[in-house]
PDB file of C-alpha atoms in Angstrom:
ATOM      1  CA  MET A1165     132.129  69.512 113.306  1.00 46.00           C
ATOM      2  CA  LEU A1166     135.905  69.058 114.150  1.00 47.00           C
ATOM      3  CA  ALA A1167     136.429  66.723 111.118  1.00 48.00           C
ATOM      4  CA  HIS A1168     134.665  69.163 108.785  1.00 49.00           C
ATOM      5  CA  LYS A1169     136.888  72.188 109.858  1.00 52.00           C
ATOM      6  CA  GLN A1170     139.955  69.914 109.386  1.00 51.00           C
ATOM      7  CA  TYR A1171     138.806  69.019 105.925  1.00 49.00           C
ATOM      8  CA  LEU A1172     138.509  72.644 104.995  1.00 52.00           C
ATOM      9  CA  THR A1173     142.088  73.523 106.084  1.00 52.00           C
ATOM     10  CA  HIS A1174     143.260  72.620 102.777  1.00 56.00           C
ATOM     11  CA  LEU A1175     141.891  75.793 101.251  1.00 58.00           C
ATOM     12  CA  PHE A1176     144.525  77.944 102.943  1.00 62.00           C
ATOM     13  CA  VAL A1177     147.315  75.655 103.992  1.00 69.00           C
ATOM     14  CA  ASP A1178     149.549  73.074 102.449  1.00 71.00           C
ATOM     15  CA  SER A1179     148.747  69.585 103.742  1.00 72.00           C
ATOM     16  CA  GLY A1180     151.417  68.118 105.911  1.00 78.00           C
ATOM     17  CA  ARG A1181     153.241  71.441 106.414  1.00 87.00           C
ATOM     18  CA  ASP A1182     153.072  73.764 109.358  1.00 92.00           C
ATOM     19  CA  TRP A1183     150.599  76.649 108.982  1.00 93.00           C
ATOM     20  CA  SER A1184     152.073  80.078 108.618  1.00 91.00           C
ATOM     21  CA  SER A1185     151.477  82.754 111.283  1.00 92.00           C
ATOM     22  CA  LYS A1186     149.136  84.514 108.827  1.00 90.00           C
ATOM     23  CA  ALA A1187     147.056  81.365 108.412  1.00 91.00           C
ATOM     24  CA  ILE A1188     146.809  81.009 112.091  1.00 93.00           C
ATOM     25  CA  HIS A1189     145.824  84.631 112.644  1.00 93.00           C
ATOM     26  CA  ALA A1190     143.282  84.373 109.755  1.00 90.00           C
ATOM     27  CA  ALA A1191     141.850  81.116 111.342  1.00 91.00           C
ATOM     28  CA  LEU A1192     141.587  82.812 114.717  1.00 93.00           C
ATOM     29  CA  ASP A1193     140.044  85.877 113.108  1.00 91.00           C
ATOM     30  CA  GLN A1194     137.317  83.675 111.628  1.00 90.00           C
ATOM     31  CA  CYS A1195     136.507  82.521 115.077  1.00 91.00           C
ATOM     32  CA  GLY A1196     136.212  86.111 116.288  1.00 92.00           C
ATOM     33  CA  VAL A1197     139.356  86.106 118.445  1.00 94.00           C
ATOM     34  CA  ASP A1198     143.044  87.241 118.134  1.00 95.00           C
ATOM     35  CA  LEU A1199     146.117  86.396 120.184  1.00 95.00           C
ATOM     36  CA  SER A1200     145.790  89.642 122.282  1.00 96.00           C
ATOM     37  CA  SER A1201     142.315  88.773 123.400  1.00 96.00           C
ATOM     38  CA  LEU A1202     143.402  85.161 124.161  1.00 96.00           C
ATOM     39  CA  GLU A1203     146.263  86.382 126.286  1.00 96.00           C
ATOM     40  CA  GLN A1204     143.939  88.831 128.163  1.00 96.00           C
ATOM     41  CA  GLU A1205     141.332  86.000 128.553  1.00 94.00           C
ATOM     42  CA  LEU A1206     144.027  83.723 130.102  1.00 94.00           C
ATOM     43  CA  GLY A1207     145.710  86.246 132.237  1.00 96.00           C
ATOM     44  CA  LEU A1208     148.983  85.994 130.138  1.00 95.00           C
ATOM     45  CA  LYS A1209     151.587  88.781 129.533  1.00 96.00           C
ATOM     46  CA  ALA A1210     151.053  90.647 126.295  1.00 95.00           C
ATOM     47  CA  GLY A1211     152.864  88.945 123.390  1.00 94.00           C
ATOM     48  CA  SER A1212     153.588  85.691 125.258  1.00 95.00           C
ATOM     49  CA  MET A1213     151.579  83.565 122.953  1.00 96.00           C
ATOM     50  CA  ARG A1214     153.545  84.716 119.968  1.00 95.00           C
ATOM     51  CA  ASN A1215     156.348  82.296 121.155  1.00 95.00           C
ATOM     52  CA  VAL A1216     154.260  79.603 119.605  1.00 96.00           C
ATOM     53  CA  PHE A1217     155.375  80.817 116.112  1.00 95.00           C
ATOM     54  CA  TYR A1218     159.025  80.349 117.008  1.00 93.00           C
ATOM     55  CA  ARG A1219     159.341  77.388 119.466  1.00 94.00           C
ATOM     56  CA  GLN A1220     157.285  74.502 120.600  1.00 94.00           C
ATOM     57  CA  CYS A1221     154.753  75.546 123.346  1.00 94.00           C
ATOM     58  CA  ARG A1222     152.364  72.793 123.809  1.00 96.00           C
ATOM     59  CA  SER A1223     149.961  74.574 126.161  1.00 96.00           C
ATOM     60  CA  TYR A1224     149.695  77.613 123.709  1.00 97.00           C
ATOM     61  CA  GLU A1225     149.321  75.201 120.743  1.00 97.00           C
ATOM     62  CA  LYS A1226     146.505  73.431 122.428  1.00 97.00           C
ATOM     63  CA  ILE A1227     144.722  76.645 123.329  1.00 97.00           C
ATOM     64  CA  ILE A1228     145.037  78.073 119.719  1.00 97.00           C
ATOM     65  CA  ALA A1229     144.098  74.735 118.091  1.00 96.00           C
ATOM     66  CA  ASN A1230     140.982  74.256 120.372  1.00 96.00           C
ATOM     67  CA  ARG A1231     139.771  77.791 119.601  1.00 95.00           C
ATOM     68  CA  ILE A1232     140.151  77.166 115.856  1.00 93.00           C
ATOM     69  CA  GLY A1233     138.554  73.802 116.255  1.00 93.00           C
ATOM     70  CA  VAL A1234     141.334  71.575 115.013  1.00 92.00           C
ATOM     71  CA  SER A1235     143.996  69.253 116.483  1.00 93.00           C
ATOM     72  CA  PRO A1236     147.273  70.877 117.207  1.00 95.00           C
ATOM     73  CA  ALA A1237     148.923  68.301 114.927  1.00 93.00           C
ATOM     74  CA  ILE A1238     146.836  69.766 112.042  1.00 91.00           C
ATOM     75  CA  ILE A1239     148.455  73.227 112.580  1.00 94.00           C
ATOM     76  CA  TRP A1240     152.025  72.093 113.374  1.00 94.00           C
ATOM     77  CA  PRO A1241     152.494  68.659 111.838  1.00 93.00           C
ATOM     78  CA  SER A1242     156.250  68.995 112.293  1.00 93.00           C
ATOM     79  CA  ARG A1243     155.911  69.280 116.063  1.00 93.00           C
ATOM     80  CA  TYR A1244     153.627  66.330 116.303  1.00 91.00           C
ATOM     81  CA  SER A1245     155.090  63.990 113.577  1.00 82.00           C
ATOM     82  CA  ASP A1246     156.308  61.553 116.326  1.00 69.00           C
ATOM     83  CA  ARG A1247     152.687  61.195 117.702  1.00 55.00           C
ATOM     84  CA  VAL A1248     151.151  60.333 114.254  1.00 47.00           C
ATOM     85  CA  ALA A1249     150.501  56.636 113.749  1.00 45.00           C
TER      86      ALA A1249
END
């Protein structure tokens, strides 16, 4: 299933480019969740996960990517380019 979801990402993002915040919000919405509910679920301060849009936050990136069902490197290729072989 993961590979299938990654394949479909080309419909709303440019391959090889970081997803926009709107694309991330839309993908989360398709999964029935938003950043606020993720923060509540994880016991985080309101607004803390928004940092992921401005700076590298590996733990938040992983949480968001897992919820969407893709690798963090798919959403933020510029942040993971050193890990791509």
